[in-house]
């Protein structure tokens, strides 16, 4: 079965109709700013600036920036391509500036390792402890609220909100990753999903109440196709793998479960805010389609990391991660989907962004 066909579809419930358009997102015009929230798949340098990491050393950033620039990628992220499609600069990391001029075209509030749930709620829901500072979605949103007077200085706040595109995610994947590395069963983690999704819905609701009129909310990626988890959760049972893609089925089923509940939450938000434009971005569908058609795209090893541990399964090892001593980078990242075993290459991000911008992986929610 083509895993892209596992992408969630919101049922005709709550009097909603799902409109699927080849240019759902790009046809929404026009925006003065793009504001983004999320984890390392979206982080443009916040975590690197605060705590450092491999994102600040070569070969990160080599493809587009020709040097490390804080992104956990060899180049641009999905949200970067979306901003450029609207003729806007790449959204800068929110923690690197504090002036109106710095935020004139928006900002990126994402922080690597961030969860949808805050740390205290995460422990209540999962029973797991989480060390380190809290940069969860609610904290990111509060940072935006704190900066809004600076961003809108000299302008009407409602106009700033109305003329901006808000990309809420991808977020939530790290909530499940904590369970995976703690050997939690995927069925148990599904019990966490209502809380994770509710946190995302709450952020969407808050932004609309602040005056946002256009929001894009991505679903989770296909974590079962990531070299990191293919290595960590290696199985001797061939039935654990998708026969067509080689991805771990249970992990991808968890992502689909989350994404299905997320679309249902967005349907509820649409009922609450009928005038708001809410678009679900199907990152999962775009990614699995890319994996499924990899041979046609001249990608010989779609589940291998471009940068990582040579000779290891999936070219990945936690003991020799991209940028560390002994790691190697592939000569052509455009022939890979995974950059470092966890994050995608710029080339893959570009394909997914185009699938969101020009179809068919964007779903706009509309009242019946």
Coordinates of C-alpha atoms in Angstrom, one line a residue:
X1 CA 0.0 0.0 0.0
X2 CA 1.3 3.5 -0.9
X3 CA 1.9 5.1 2.5
X4 CA 1.0 8.5 1.1
X5 CA -2.6 7.2 1.0
X6 CA -2.5 6.9 4.8
X7 CA -2.6 10.6 5.0
X8 CA -5.5 11.7 7.2
X9 CA -8.8 13.0 5.8
X10 CA -11.2 14.9 8.0
X11 CA -14.6 13.2 7.8
X12 CA -17.6 15.2 6.8
X13 CA -18.4 15.9 10.4
X14 CA -19.1 19.1 12.3
X15 CA -20.7 20.4 9.0
X16 CA -17.3 20.9 7.5
X17 CA -16.1 20.4 3.9
X18 CA -12.5 19.9 3.1
X19 CA -11.4 21.8 0.0
X20 CA -8.3 20.4 -1.7
X21 CA -6.7 22.7 -4.2
X22 CA -3.6 22.5 -6.3
X23 CA -2.6 26.0 -5.1
X24 CA -4.4 26.2 -1.8
X25 CA -1.6 28.0 0.1
X26 CA 0.0 30.0 -2.7
X27 CA -3.3 31.4 -3.8
X28 CA -3.7 33.0 -0.4
X29 CA -2.4 36.5 -1.1
X30 CA -0.8 38.5 0.2
X31 CA 1.3 38.7 3.3
X32 CA 3.7 41.3 4.8
X33 CA 5.1 38.9 7.3
X34 CA 5.5 35.2 8.1
X35 CA 5.6 34.0 11.8
X36 CA 6.6 30.4 12.5
X37 CA 6.6 28.2 15.5
X38 CA 7.9 24.6 16.0
X39 CA 10.8 22.3 16.8
X40 CA 14.1 21.6 15.0
X41 CA 12.5 21.0 11.7
X42 CA 11.5 24.7 11.7
X43 CA 14.2 26.3 14.0
X44 CA 16.2 28.9 12.1
X45 CA 18.8 29.4 14.8
X46 CA 17.2 30.0 18.2
X47 CA 18.5 26.8 19.8
X48 CA 21.9 27.1 18.2
X49 CA 22.3 30.7 19.5
X50 CA 21.3 29.8 23.0
X51 CA 22.8 26.4 23.6
X52 CA 24.9 25.6 20.5
X53 CA 25.0 22.2 18.9
X54 CA 26.0 20.6 15.6
X55 CA 23.8 23.1 13.8
X56 CA 26.6 25.6 14.4
X57 CA 29.4 23.6 12.8
X58 CA 30.1 22.4 9.2
X59 CA 28.7 20.8 7.1
X60 CA 25.4 22.3 8.3
X61 CA 24.2 25.0 6.0
X62 CA 26.6 24.1 3.3
X63 CA 24.2 23.9 0.4
X64 CA 22.5 27.3 0.5
X65 CA 24.3 29.4 3.0
X66 CA 27.7 27.9 2.4
X67 CA 28.3 27.9 6.2
X68 CA 26.5 27.0 9.4
X69 CA 23.6 29.4 10.1
X70 CA 21.7 27.7 12.9
X71 CA 19.4 25.6 10.8
X72 CA 19.4 21.8 11.4
X73 CA 19.8 21.2 7.7
X74 CA 22.2 21.7 4.8
X75 CA 20.1 24.7 3.6
X76 CA 16.6 26.1 3.7
X77 CA 13.7 24.7 5.7
X78 CA 10.1 24.2 4.5
X79 CA 9.0 27.5 6.1
X80 CA 11.9 29.3 4.3
X81 CA 10.6 28.1 0.9
X82 CA 7.1 29.2 1.8
X83 CA 8.3 32.6 2.8
X84 CA 10.3 33.0 -0.4
X85 CA 7.2 31.9 -2.4
X86 CA 5.5 35.1 -1.1
X87 CA 8.5 37.2 -2.0
X88 CA 9.6 37.6 1.7
X89 CA 13.0 37.1 3.3
X90 CA 13.7 34.0 5.3
X91 CA 12.0 34.4 8.7
X92 CA 14.9 35.3 11.1
X93 CA 15.3 33.6 14.5
X94 CA 13.3 35.5 17.1
X95 CA 16.0 35.4 19.7
X96 CA 18.5 37.2 17.6
X97 CA 16.8 40.6 17.4
X98 CA 14.7 43.0 19.4
X99 CA 13.8 45.9 17.0
X100 CA 10.8 46.7 14.8
X101 CA 13.1 46.7 11.8
X102 CA 14.4 43.2 12.6
X103 CA 10.8 41.9 12.6
X104 CA 9.5 43.8 9.7
X105 CA 9.0 40.7 7.6
X106 CA 8.2 38.3 10.5
X107 CA 10.2 35.9 12.7
X108 CA 10.8 32.3 13.5
X109 CA 10.0 31.4 17.1
X110 CA 10.8 27.6 16.7
X111 CA 13.3 26.0 19.0
X112 CA 15.0 22.7 18.5
X113 CA 13.7 20.0 20.9
X114 CA 10.5 21.8 21.6
X115 CA 7.3 19.9 22.5
X116 CA 3.7 20.9 22.0
X117 CA 3.1 20.2 25.7
X118 CA 4.9 22.2 28.4
X119 CA 7.2 20.2 30.7
X120 CA 4.8 19.9 33.6
X121 CA 1.9 18.8 31.5
X122 CA 4.2 16.4 29.6
X123 CA 5.1 14.7 32.9
X124 CA 1.4 14.5 34.0
X125 CA 0.4 13.0 30.6
X126 CA 3.3 10.7 30.0
X127 CA 4.9 10.0 33.3
X128 CA 8.2 11.0 31.8
X129 CA 10.6 13.7 33.1
X130 CA 12.0 16.3 30.7
X131 CA 15.3 18.0 31.5
X132 CA 16.4 21.5 30.4
X133 CA 14.6 24.8 29.7
X134 CA 11.0 24.8 28.5
X135 CA 10.7 26.1 24.9
X136 CA 7.3 24.4 24.2
X137 CA 4.7 25.8 21.9
X138 CA 3.0 27.9 24.7
X139 CA 6.3 29.5 25.6
X140 CA 7.0 30.3 22.0
X141 CA 3.5 31.9 21.7
X142 CA 4.1 33.9 24.8
X143 CA 7.4 35.2 23.3
X144 CA 5.4 36.3 20.3
X145 CA 2.9 38.1 22.5
X146 CA 5.7 39.8 24.4
X147 CA 7.3 41.0 21.1
X148 CA 4.0 42.1 19.5
X149 CA 4.2 45.7 20.8
X150 CA 7.7 45.9 19.2
X151 CA 6.7 44.3 16.0
X152 CA 3.6 46.5 15.6
X153 CA 5.2 49.7 16.9
X154 CA 3.7 52.6 14.9
X155 CA 1.2 50.2 13.3
X156 CA -2.2 48.9 14.2
X157 CA -1.9 45.5 15.9
X158 CA -4.9 44.1 14.1
X159 CA -3.5 45.1 10.8
X160 CA -0.2 43.4 11.6
X161 CA -2.0 40.2 12.6
X162 CA -4.4 40.3 9.6
X163 CA -1.6 40.7 7.1
X164 CA 0.6 38.0 8.4
X165 CA 0.8 34.2 7.7
X166 CA 1.2 32.1 10.9
X167 CA 2.7 28.7 10.5
X168 CA 2.1 26.7 13.7
X169 CA 4.4 23.8 13.5
X170 CA 5.5 21.3 12.7
X171 CA 5.2 20.6 16.5
X172 CA 4.3 17.5 18.5
X173 CA 6.8 15.1 17.1
X174 CA 9.2 15.6 20.0
X175 CA 6.4 14.7 22.4
X176 CA 6.4 11.2 20.9
X177 CA 10.2 11.0 20.4
X178 CA 10.5 11.2 24.2
X179 CA 8.4 8.1 24.4
X180 CA 10.2 6.3 21.7
X181 CA 13.6 6.7 23.3
X182 CA 12.1 5.6 26.6
X183 CA 10.9 2.4 24.9
X184 CA 7.2 3.3 25.3
X185 CA 4.8 1.3 23.1
X186 CA 3.2 3.3 20.3
X187 CA -0.3 2.2 21.5
X188 CA 0.5 3.8 24.8
X189 CA 1.7 7.0 23.1
X190 CA -1.6 7.3 21.3
X191 CA -3.2 8.0 24.6
X192 CA -1.1 11.1 24.8
X193 CA -2.3 12.4 21.4
X194 CA -5.5 14.2 22.6
X195 CA -3.3 16.3 25.0
X196 CA -0.7 17.0 22.3
X197 CA -3.3 18.0 19.8
X198 CA -5.2 20.1 22.3
X199 CA -2.0 22.2 22.9
X200 CA -1.7 22.9 19.2
X201 CA -5.4 23.8 19.0
X202 CA -5.0 26.1 21.9
X203 CA -2.2 28.0 20.2
X204 CA -4.3 28.3 17.1
X205 CA -7.2 29.6 19.1
X206 CA -5.0 32.2 20.9
X207 CA -3.5 33.5 17.7
X208 CA -6.9 34.0 16.1
X209 CA -8.1 35.7 19.2
X210 CA -5.1 38.0 18.9
X211 CA -6.2 38.9 15.3
X212 CA -4.6 36.3 13.1
X213 CA -6.7 35.6 10.0
X214 CA -4.6 33.1 8.1
X215 CA -2.9 30.1 9.7
X216 CA -1.2 27.0 8.3
X217 CA -0.9 24.0 10.7
X218 CA 1.4 21.2 9.6
X219 CA 1.0 17.6 10.7
X220 CA 3.8 15.4 11.9
X221 CA 6.4 13.9 9.6
X222 CA 6.7 10.2 8.8
X223 CA 9.0 9.4 11.8
X224 CA 9.0 5.7 10.7
X225 CA 11.1 6.7 7.7
X226 CA 13.8 8.5 9.7
X227 CA 17.2 6.8 9.8
X228 CA 17.5 7.6 13.5
X229 CA 14.5 5.5 14.4
X230 CA 15.1 2.9 11.8
X231 CA 18.4 2.4 13.6
X232 CA 17.2 2.8 17.2
X233 CA 14.2 0.5 16.7
X234 CA 15.7 -2.0 14.3
X235 CA 13.6 -5.2 14.2
X236 CA 14.3 -8.7 13.0
X237 CA 10.6 -9.1 12.0
X238 CA 10.1 -8.1 8.4
X239 CA 6.4 -7.5 9.1
X240 CA 7.4 -4.4 11.1
X241 CA 8.4 -2.7 7.9
X242 CA 6.3 -1.3 5.1
X243 CA 6.9 -3.6 2.1
X244 CA 7.0 -0.7 -0.3
X245 CA 9.1 1.9 1.5
X246 CA 11.0 0.0 4.2
X247 CA 9.7 2.4 6.9
X248 CA 8.6 1.3 10.3
X249 CA 4.9 0.8 10.1
X250 CA 4.0 1.3 13.8
X251 CA 5.8 4.7 13.9
X252 CA 4.1 5.9 10.8
X253 CA 0.8 4.7 12.1
X254 CA 1.4 6.8 15.2
X255 CA 2.1 9.9 13.0
X256 CA -1.1 9.2 11.0
X257 CA -3.1 8.9 14.2
X258 CA -1.8 12.2 15.5
X259 CA -2.4 13.9 12.1
X260 CA -6.0 12.6 11.9
X261 CA -6.8 14.0 15.4
X262 CA -5.1 17.2 14.5
X263 CA -7.3 17.8 11.5
X264 CA -10.3 17.1 13.6
X265 CA -9.1 19.7 16.1
X266 CA -8.6 22.2 13.3
X267 CA -12.2 21.5 12.2
X268 CA -13.4 22.5 15.7
X269 CA -11.3 25.6 15.5
X270 CA -12.9 26.5 12.2
X271 CA -16.3 26.2 13.8
X272 CA -15.2 28.5 16.6
X273 CA -13.7 31.0 14.1
X274 CA -15.6 30.8 10.8
X275 CA -13.9 33.8 9.3
X276 CA -10.4 32.6 9.9
X277 CA -8.5 30.8 7.1
X278 CA -7.1 27.5 8.5
X279 CA -5.0 25.3 6.3
X280 CA -3.7 21.8 7.3
X281 CA -0.3 21.1 5.7
X282 CA 0.1 17.4 5.1
X283 CA 3.9 17.0 5.6
X284 CA 3.4 13.3 6.1
X285 CA 1.8 12.8 2.8
X286 CA 4.3 14.9 0.9
X287 CA 7.2 13.1 2.6
X288 CA 6.0 9.5 2.1
X289 CA 5.2 10.3 -1.5
X290 CA 8.8 11.5 -1.9
X291 CA 10.0 8.2 -0.4
X292 CA 7.7 6.1 -2.6
X293 CA 8.9 7.9 -5.8
X294 CA 12.5 8.1 -4.8
X295 CA 13.8 6.0 -7.7
X296 CA 12.0 8.2 -10.2
X297 CA 13.8 11.2 -8.6
X298 CA 17.2 9.6 -8.8
X299 CA 17.4 9.0 -5.0
X300 CA 19.0 5.6 -4.7
X301 CA 18.9 5.3 -0.9
X302 CA 15.8 7.2 0.4
X303 CA 16.2 6.0 4.0
X304 CA 19.9 6.8 4.4
X305 CA 21.3 10.0 5.9
X306 CA 23.4 12.2 3.7
X307 CA 25.6 13.2 6.6
X308 CA 26.5 10.6 9.2
X309 CA 28.4 7.5 10.1
X310 CA 29.8 5.8 7.0
X311 CA 29.3 2.0 6.9
X312 CA 26.6 2.0 9.5
X313 CA 23.0 0.9 8.8
X314 CA 21.2 3.9 7.3
X315 CA 24.5 5.8 7.5
X316 CA 23.5 6.8 11.0
X317 CA 24.9 6.3 14.5
X318 CA 24.3 8.3 17.7
X319 CA 28.0 7.9 18.4
X320 CA 29.0 9.6 15.2
X321 CA 26.4 12.2 14.3
X322 CA 26.7 14.6 11.4
X323 CA 29.4 17.2 12.1
X324 CA 31.2 15.1 14.7
X325 CA 34.7 13.5 14.3
X326 CA 34.7 10.7 11.8
X327 CA 31.4 11.6 10.2
X328 CA 31.1 12.1 6.5
X329 CA 28.9 14.0 4.2
X330 CA 27.6 12.8 0.9
X331 CA 28.8 14.6 -2.3
X332 CA 25.3 15.5 -3.5
X333 CA 22.6 16.2 -0.9
X334 CA 20.0 16.5 -3.6
X335 CA 20.1 12.7 -3.9
X336 CA 19.1 12.2 -0.3
X337 CA 15.9 12.8 1.7
X338 CA 17.4 12.8 5.1
X339 CA 20.2 15.2 5.9
X340 CA 21.5 13.9 9.3
X341 CA 19.3 11.0 10.2
X342 CA 16.6 13.1 11.8
X343 CA 16.2 16.3 9.7
X344 CA 15.6 16.6 6.0
X345 CA 17.8 17.9 3.3
X346 CA 17.1 21.2 1.6
X347 CA 16.1 19.3 -1.5
X348 CA 13.5 17.3 0.4
X349 CA 12.2 20.4 2.2
X350 CA 11.8 22.1 -1.2
X351 CA 9.8 19.2 -2.6
X352 CA 7.5 19.2 0.5
X353 CA 7.1 23.0 0.4
X354 CA 6.1 22.8 -3.2
X355 CA 3.6 20.1 -2.4
X356 CA 2.0 22.4 0.2
X357 CA 2.2 25.6 -1.9
X358 CA 1.0 24.2 -5.2
X359 CA -0.8 21.0 -4.2
X360 CA -1.9 18.5 -3.4
X361 CA -0.8 18.4 0.2
X362 CA -2.7 21.4 1.6
X363 CA -6.2 21.1 2.9
X364 CA -8.2 24.3 3.6
X365 CA -11.1 23.9 6.0
X366 CA -14.3 25.5 5.2
X367 CA -17.8 25.6 6.7
X368 CA -20.4 23.6 4.8

